PDB file of C-alpha atoms and ligand atoms in Angstrom:
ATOM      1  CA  UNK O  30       5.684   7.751  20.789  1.00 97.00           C
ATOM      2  CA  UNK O  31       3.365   7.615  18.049  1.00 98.00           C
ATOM      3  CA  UNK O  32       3.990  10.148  15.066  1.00 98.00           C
ATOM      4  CA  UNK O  33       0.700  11.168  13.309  1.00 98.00           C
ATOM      5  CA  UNK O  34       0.614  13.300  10.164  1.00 98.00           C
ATOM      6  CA  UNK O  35      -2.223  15.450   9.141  1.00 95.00           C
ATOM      7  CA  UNK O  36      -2.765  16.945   5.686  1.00 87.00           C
ATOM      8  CA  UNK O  37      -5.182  19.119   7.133  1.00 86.00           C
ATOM      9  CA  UNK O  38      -4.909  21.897   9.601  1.00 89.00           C
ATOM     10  CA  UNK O  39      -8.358  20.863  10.465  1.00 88.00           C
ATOM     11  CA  UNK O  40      -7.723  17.559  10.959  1.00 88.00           C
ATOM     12  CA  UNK O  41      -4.796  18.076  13.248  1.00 94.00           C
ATOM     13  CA  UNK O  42      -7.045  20.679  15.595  1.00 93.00           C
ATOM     14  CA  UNK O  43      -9.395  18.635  16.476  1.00 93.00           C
ATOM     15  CA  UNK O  44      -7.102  15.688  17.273  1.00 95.00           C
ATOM     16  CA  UNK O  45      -5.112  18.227  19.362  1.00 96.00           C
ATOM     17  CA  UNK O  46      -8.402  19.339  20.959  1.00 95.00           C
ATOM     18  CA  UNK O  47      -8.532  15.549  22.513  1.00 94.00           C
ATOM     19  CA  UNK O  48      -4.922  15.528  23.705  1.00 96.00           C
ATOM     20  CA  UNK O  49      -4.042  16.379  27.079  1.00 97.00           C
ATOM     21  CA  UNK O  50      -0.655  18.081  28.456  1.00 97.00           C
ATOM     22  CA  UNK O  51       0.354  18.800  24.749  1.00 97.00           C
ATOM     23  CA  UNK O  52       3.782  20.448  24.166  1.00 98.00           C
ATOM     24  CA  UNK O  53       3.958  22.506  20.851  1.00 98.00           C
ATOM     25  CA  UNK O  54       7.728  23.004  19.346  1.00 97.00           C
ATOM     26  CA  UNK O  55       8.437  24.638  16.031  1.00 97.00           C
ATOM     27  CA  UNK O  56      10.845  23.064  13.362  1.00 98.00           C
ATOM     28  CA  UNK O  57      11.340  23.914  10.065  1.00 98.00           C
ATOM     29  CA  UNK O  58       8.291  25.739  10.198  1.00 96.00           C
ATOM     30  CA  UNK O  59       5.970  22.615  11.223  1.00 97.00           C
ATOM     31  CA  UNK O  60       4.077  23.045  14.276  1.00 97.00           C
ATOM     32  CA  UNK O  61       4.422  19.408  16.652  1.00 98.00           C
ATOM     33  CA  UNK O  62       2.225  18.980  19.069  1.00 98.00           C
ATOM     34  CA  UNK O  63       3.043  16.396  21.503  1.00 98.00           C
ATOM     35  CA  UNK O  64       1.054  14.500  24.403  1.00 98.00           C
ATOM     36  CA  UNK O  65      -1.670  12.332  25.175  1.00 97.00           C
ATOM     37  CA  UNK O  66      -4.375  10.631  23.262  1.00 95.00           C
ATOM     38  CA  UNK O  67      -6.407   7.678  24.777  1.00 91.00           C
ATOM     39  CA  UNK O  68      -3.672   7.118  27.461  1.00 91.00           C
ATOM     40  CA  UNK O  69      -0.850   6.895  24.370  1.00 95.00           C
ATOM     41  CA  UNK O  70       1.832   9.586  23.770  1.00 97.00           C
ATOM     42  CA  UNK O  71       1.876  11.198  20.470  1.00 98.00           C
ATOM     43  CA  UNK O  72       3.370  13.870  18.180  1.00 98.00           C
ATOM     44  CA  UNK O  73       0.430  15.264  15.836  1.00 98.00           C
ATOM     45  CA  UNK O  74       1.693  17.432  13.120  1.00 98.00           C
ATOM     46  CA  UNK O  75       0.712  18.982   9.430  1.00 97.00           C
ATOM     47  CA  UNK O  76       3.627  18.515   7.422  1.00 97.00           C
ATOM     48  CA  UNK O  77       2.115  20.881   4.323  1.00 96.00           C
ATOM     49  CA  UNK O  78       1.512  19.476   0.684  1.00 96.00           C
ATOM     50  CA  UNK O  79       4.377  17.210  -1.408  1.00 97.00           C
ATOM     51  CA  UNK O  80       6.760  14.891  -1.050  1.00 98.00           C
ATOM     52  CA  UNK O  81       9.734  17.261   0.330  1.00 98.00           C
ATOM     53  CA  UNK O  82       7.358  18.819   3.207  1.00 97.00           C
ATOM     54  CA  UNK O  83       6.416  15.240   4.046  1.00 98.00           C
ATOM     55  CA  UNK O  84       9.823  13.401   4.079  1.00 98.00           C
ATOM     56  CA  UNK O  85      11.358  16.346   6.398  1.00 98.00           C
ATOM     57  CA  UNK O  86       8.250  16.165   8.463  1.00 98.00           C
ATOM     58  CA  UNK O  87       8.881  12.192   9.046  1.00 98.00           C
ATOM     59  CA  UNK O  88      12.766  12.714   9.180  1.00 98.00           C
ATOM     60  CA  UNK O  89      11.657  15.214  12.317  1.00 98.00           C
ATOM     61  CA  UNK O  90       9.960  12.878  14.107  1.00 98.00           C
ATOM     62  CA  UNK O  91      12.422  10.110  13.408  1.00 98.00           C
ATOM     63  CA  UNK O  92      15.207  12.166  14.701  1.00 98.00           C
ATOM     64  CA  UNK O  93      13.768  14.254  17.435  1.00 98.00           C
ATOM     65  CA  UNK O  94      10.740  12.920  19.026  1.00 98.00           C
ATOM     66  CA  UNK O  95      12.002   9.219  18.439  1.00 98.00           C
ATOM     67  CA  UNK O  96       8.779   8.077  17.049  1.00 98.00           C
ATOM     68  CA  UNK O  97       8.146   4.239  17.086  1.00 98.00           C
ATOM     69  CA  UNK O  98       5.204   4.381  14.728  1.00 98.00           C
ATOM     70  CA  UNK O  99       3.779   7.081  12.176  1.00 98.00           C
ATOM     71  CA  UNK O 100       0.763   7.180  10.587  1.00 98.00           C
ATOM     72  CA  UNK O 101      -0.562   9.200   7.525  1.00 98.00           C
ATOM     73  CA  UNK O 102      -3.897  10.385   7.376  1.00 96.00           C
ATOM     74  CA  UNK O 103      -5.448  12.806   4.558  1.00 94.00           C
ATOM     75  CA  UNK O 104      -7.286  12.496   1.086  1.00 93.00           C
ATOM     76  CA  UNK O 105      -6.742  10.917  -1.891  1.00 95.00           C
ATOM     77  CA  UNK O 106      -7.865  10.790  -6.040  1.00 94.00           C
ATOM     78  CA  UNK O 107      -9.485   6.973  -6.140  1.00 96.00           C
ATOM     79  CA  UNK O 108      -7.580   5.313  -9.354  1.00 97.00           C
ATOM     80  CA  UNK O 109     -10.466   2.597  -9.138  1.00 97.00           C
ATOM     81  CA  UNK O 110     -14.359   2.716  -9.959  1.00 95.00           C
ATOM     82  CA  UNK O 111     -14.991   0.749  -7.151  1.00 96.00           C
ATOM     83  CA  UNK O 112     -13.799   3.154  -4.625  1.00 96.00           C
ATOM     84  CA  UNK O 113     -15.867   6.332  -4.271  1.00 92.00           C
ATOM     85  CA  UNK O 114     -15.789   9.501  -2.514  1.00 91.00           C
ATOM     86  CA  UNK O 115     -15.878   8.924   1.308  1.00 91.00           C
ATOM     87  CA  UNK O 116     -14.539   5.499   0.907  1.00 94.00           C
ATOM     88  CA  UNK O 117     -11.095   5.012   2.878  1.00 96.00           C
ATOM     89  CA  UNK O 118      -7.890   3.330   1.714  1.00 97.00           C
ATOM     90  CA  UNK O 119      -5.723   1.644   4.222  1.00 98.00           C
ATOM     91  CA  UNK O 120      -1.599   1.313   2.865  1.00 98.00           C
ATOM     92  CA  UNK O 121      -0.712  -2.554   1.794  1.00 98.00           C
ATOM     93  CA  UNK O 122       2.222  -0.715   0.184  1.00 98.00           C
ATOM     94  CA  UNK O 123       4.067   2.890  -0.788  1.00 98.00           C
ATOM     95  CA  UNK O 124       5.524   3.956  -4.668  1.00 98.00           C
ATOM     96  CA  UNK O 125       6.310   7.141  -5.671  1.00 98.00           C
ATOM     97  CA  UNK O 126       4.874   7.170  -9.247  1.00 98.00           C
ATOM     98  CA  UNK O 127       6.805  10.133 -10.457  1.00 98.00           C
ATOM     99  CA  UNK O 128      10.492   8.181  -9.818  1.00 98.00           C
ATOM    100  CA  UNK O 129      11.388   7.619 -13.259  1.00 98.00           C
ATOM    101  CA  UNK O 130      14.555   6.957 -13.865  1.00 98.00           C
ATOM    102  CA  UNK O 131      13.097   4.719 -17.244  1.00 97.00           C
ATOM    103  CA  UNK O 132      15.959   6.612 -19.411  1.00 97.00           C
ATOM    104  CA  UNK O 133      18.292   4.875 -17.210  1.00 96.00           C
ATOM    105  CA  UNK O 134      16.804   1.495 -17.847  1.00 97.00           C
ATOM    106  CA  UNK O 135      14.515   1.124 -14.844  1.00 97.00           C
ATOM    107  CA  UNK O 136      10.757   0.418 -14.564  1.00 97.00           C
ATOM    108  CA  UNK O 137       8.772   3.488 -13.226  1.00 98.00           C
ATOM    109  CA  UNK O 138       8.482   4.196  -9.593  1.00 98.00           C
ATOM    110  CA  UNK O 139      12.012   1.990  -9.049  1.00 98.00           C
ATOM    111  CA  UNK O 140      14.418   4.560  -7.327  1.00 98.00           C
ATOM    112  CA  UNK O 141      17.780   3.856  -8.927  1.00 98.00           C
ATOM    113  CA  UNK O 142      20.071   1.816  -5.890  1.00 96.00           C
ATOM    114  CA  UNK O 143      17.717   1.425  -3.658  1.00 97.00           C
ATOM    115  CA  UNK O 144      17.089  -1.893  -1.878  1.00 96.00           C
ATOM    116  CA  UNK O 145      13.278  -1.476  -2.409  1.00 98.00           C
ATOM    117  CA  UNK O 146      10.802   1.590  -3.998  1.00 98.00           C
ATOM    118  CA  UNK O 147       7.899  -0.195  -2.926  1.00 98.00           C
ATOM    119  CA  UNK O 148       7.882   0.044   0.927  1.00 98.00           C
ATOM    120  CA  UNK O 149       5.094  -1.980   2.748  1.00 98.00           C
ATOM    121  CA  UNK O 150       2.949  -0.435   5.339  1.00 98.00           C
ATOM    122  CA  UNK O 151       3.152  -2.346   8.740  1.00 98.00           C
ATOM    123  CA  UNK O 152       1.147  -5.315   8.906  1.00 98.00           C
ATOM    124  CA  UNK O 153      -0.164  -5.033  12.261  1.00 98.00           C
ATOM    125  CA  UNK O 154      -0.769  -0.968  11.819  1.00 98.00           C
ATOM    126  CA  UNK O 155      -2.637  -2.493   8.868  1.00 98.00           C
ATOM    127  CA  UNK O 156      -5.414  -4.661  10.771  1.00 98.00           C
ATOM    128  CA  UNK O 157      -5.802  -2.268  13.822  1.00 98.00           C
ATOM    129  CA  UNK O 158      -6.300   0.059  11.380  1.00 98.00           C
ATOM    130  CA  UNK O 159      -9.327  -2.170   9.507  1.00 97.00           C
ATOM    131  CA  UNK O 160     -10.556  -3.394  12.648  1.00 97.00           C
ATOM    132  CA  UNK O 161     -10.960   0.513  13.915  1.00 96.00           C
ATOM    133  CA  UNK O 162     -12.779   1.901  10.526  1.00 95.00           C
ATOM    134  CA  UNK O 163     -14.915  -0.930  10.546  1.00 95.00           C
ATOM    135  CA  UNK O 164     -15.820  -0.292  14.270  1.00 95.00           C
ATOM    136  CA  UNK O 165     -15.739   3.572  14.653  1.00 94.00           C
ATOM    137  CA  UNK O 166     -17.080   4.552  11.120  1.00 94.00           C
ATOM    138  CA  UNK O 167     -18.951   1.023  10.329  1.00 95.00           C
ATOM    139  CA  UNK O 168     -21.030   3.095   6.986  1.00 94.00           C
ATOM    140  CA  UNK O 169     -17.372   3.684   5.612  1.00 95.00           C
ATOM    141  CA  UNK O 170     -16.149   1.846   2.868  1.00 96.00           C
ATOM    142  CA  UNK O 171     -12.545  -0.002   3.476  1.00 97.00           C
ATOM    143  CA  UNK O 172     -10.024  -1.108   1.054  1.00 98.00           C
ATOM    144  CA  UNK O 173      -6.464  -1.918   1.469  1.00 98.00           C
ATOM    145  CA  UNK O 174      -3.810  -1.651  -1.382  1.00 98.00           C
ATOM    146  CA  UNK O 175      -1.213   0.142  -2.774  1.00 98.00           C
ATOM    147  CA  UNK O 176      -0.949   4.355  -2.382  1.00 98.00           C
ATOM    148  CA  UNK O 177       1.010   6.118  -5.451  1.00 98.00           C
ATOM    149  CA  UNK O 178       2.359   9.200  -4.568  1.00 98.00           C
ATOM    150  CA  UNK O 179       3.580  12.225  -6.701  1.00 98.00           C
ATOM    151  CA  UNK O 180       3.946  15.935  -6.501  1.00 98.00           C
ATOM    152  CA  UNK O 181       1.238  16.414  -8.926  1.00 97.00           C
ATOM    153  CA  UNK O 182      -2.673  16.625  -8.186  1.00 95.00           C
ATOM    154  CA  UNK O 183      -3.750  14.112 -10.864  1.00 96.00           C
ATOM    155  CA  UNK O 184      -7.117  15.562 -12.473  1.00 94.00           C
ATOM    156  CA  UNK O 185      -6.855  13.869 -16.429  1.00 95.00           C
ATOM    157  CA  UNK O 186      -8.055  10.663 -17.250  1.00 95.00           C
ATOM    158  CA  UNK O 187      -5.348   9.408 -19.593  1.00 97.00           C
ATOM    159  CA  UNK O 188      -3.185   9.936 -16.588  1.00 97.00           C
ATOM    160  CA  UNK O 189      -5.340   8.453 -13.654  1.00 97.00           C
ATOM    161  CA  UNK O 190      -5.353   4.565 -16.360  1.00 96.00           C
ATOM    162  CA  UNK O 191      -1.178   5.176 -16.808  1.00 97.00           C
ATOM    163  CA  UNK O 192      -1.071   4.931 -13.167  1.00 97.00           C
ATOM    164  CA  UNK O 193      -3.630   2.681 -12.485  1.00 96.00           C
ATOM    165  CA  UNK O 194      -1.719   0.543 -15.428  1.00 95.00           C
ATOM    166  CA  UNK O 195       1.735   1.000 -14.330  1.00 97.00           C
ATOM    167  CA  UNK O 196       1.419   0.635 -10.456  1.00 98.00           C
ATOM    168  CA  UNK O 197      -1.938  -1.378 -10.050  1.00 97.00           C
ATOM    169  CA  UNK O 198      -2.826   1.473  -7.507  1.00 98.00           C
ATOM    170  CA  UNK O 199      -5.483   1.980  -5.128  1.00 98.00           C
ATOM    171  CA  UNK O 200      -5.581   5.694  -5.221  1.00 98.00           C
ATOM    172  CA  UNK O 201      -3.092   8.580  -5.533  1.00 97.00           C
ATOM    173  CA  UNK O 202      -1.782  11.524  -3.284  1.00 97.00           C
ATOM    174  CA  UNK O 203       1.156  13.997  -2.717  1.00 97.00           C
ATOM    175  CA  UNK O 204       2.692  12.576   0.589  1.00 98.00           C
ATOM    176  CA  UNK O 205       2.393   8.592   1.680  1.00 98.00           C
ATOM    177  CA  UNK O 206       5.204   7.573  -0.016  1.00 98.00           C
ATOM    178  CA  UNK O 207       7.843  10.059   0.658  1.00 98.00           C
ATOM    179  CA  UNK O 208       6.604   9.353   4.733  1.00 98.00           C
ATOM    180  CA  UNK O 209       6.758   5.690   3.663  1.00 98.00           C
ATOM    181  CA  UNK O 210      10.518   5.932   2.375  1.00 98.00           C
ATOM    182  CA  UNK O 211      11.525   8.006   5.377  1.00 98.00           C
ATOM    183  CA  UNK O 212      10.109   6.177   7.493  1.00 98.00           C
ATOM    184  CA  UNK O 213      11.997   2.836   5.965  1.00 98.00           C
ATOM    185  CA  UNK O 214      15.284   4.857   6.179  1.00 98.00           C
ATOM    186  CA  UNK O 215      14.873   5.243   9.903  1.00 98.00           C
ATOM    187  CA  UNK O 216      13.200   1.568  10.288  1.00 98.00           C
ATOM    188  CA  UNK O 217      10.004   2.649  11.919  1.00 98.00           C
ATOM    189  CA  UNK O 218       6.779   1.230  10.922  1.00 98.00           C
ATOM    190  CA  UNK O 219       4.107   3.495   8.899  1.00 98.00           C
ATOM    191  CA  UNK O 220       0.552   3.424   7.597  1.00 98.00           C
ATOM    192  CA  UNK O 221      -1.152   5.226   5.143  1.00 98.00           C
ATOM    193  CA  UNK O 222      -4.777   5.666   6.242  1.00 97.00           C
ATOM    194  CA  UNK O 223      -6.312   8.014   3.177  1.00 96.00           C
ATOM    195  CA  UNK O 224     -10.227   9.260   2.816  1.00 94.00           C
ATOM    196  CA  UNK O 225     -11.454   9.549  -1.400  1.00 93.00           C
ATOM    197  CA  UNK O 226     -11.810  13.268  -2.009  1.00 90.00           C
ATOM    198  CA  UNK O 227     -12.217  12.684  -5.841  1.00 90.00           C
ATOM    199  CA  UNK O 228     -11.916  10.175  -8.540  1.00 93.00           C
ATOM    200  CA  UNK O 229      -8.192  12.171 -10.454  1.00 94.00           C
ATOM    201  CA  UNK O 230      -9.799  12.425 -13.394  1.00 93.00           C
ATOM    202  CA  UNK O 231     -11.380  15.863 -13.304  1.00 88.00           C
ATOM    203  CA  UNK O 232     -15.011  14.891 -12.800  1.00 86.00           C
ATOM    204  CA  UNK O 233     -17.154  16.374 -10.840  1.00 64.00           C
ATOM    205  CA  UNK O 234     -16.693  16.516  -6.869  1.00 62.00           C
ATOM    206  CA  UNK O 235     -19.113  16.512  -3.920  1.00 61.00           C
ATOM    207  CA  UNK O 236     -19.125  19.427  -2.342  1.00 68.00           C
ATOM    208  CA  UNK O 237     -15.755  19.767  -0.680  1.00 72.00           C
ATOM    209  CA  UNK O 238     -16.322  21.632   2.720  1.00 80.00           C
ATOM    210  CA  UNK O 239     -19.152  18.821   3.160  1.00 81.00           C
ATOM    211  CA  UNK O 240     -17.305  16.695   2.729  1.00 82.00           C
ATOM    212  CA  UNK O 241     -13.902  17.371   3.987  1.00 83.00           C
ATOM    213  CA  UNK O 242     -16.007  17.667   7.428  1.00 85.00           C
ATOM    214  CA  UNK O 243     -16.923  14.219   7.033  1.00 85.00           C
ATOM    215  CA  UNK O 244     -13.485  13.172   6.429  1.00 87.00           C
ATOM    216  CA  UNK O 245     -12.238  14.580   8.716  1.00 89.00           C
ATOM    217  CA  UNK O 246     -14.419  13.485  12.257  1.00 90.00           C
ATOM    218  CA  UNK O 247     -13.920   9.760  10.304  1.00 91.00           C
ATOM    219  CA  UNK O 248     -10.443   9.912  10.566  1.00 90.00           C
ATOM    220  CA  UNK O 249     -10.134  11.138  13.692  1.00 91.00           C
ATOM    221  CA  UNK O 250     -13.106   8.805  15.095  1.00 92.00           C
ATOM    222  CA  UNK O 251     -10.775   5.909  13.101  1.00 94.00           C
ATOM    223  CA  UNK O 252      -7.293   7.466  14.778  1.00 94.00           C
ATOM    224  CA  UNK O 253      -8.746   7.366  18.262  1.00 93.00           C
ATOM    225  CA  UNK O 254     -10.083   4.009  18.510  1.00 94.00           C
ATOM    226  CA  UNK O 255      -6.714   2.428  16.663  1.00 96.00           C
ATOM    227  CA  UNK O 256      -4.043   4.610  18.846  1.00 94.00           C
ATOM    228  CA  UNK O 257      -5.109   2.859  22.686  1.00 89.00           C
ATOM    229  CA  UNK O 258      -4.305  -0.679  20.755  1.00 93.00           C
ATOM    230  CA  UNK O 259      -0.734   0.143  19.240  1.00 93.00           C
TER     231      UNK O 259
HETATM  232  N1  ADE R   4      -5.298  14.385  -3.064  1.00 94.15           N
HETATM  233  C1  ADE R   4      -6.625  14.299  -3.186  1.00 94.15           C
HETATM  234  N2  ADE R   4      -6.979  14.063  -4.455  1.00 94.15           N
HETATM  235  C2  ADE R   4      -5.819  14.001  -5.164  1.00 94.15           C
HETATM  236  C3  ADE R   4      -5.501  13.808  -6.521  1.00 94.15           C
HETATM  237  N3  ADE R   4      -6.457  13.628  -7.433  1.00 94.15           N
HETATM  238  N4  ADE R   4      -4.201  13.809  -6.894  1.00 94.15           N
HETATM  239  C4  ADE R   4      -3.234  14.018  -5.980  1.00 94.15           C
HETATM  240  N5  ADE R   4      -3.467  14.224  -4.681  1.00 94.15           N
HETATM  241  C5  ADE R   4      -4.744  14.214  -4.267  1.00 94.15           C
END
């Protein structure tokens, strides 16, 4: 059973519109919608913005549909002027950037007695996941690194190079990592497959419905070929 989280209603739609035999069940106000895709069973669900509605969302899925994989798709601020709008990210790695417990004497992101704060994104997730963009969407730009995630939308400059700095991040969102960390807590491997909505530093943006189209019939073009070779 392969878990897949959507940031967008949108997004999760049409990949339900390709399943067949899907089961919908309500919990904690998340709709999951489970059945086939390519041959493979899945659970496709929105979890909602931030780092709570995402961990709960994974914990779900750990706990109920016994997923053996999850992956997170969505958008994401680019923290790097090589990556622009439309390019995709792929997870090497997860760190919540707003964990600071630096008071306390630890570096930022480190959550205090944990094993780990930086949890890695399955390695073989990671290729099929390369392999697929580069085959279903070959215009698409593909980069693979780490994801910072945070409940904040980051829009200010000063605060896009302090995270950049700190974390050496790829680009920044409101979900991977919390997924990531729940995930590692239930020992099931996770990627982190994001689309660049923006650069997080309040400059301007293409236009969004365009784009967010785009987005979203790549990710789903990317999701479809990867899921029949997990
Ligand atoms: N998702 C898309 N763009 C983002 C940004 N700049 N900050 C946080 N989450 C985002």
């Amino acid at each position: 059973m392969i878990g897949i989280i959507g940031a967008m209603d949108e997004e999760i739609s049409q990949i339900t519109d390709k399943m067949t035999g899907v089961a919908v069940t309500e919990t904690a106000g998340m709709t999951f919608n489970r059945g086939k895709l390519n041959g493979r069973e899945i659970v496709a669900v929105r979890s909602g913005i931030g780092k709570v509605n995402a961990a709960i969302c994974t914990q779900i899925l750990a706990a109920d549909f016994h997923a053996d994989h999850i992956i997170n798709t969505g958008v994401a601020g680019s923290l790097r002027n090589e990556i622009n709008i439309g390019d995709v990210v792929i997870s090497t790695d997860a760190v919540q950037h707003d964990m600071d417990a630096t008071g306390f004497g630890y570096k930022p992101g480190v959550i205090p007695r944990m094993k780990i704060s930086d949890f890695p994104a399955d390695e073989r997730l990671r290729k099929l996941a390369v392999q697929a963009c580069r085959e279903a969407v070959p215009s698409v730009g593909v980069y693979e690194g780490r994801i910072v995630s945070g409940d904040q939308f980051i829009s200010d400059r000063q605060v896009k190079e302090r995270l950049t700095k700190q974390f050496d991040a790829f680009c920044t969102e409101m979900e991977g990592a919390a997924i990531a960390q729940a995930a590692y807590l239930n020992n099931i491997p996770f990627l982190i497959i994001r689309a660049i909505s923006d650069k997080a530093d309040g400059s301007a943006k293409m236009d969004y419905s365009e784009f967010e189209r785009r987005a979203i019939n790549n990710s789903v073009a990317l999701l479809t070929c990867m899921i029949e070779r997990i």
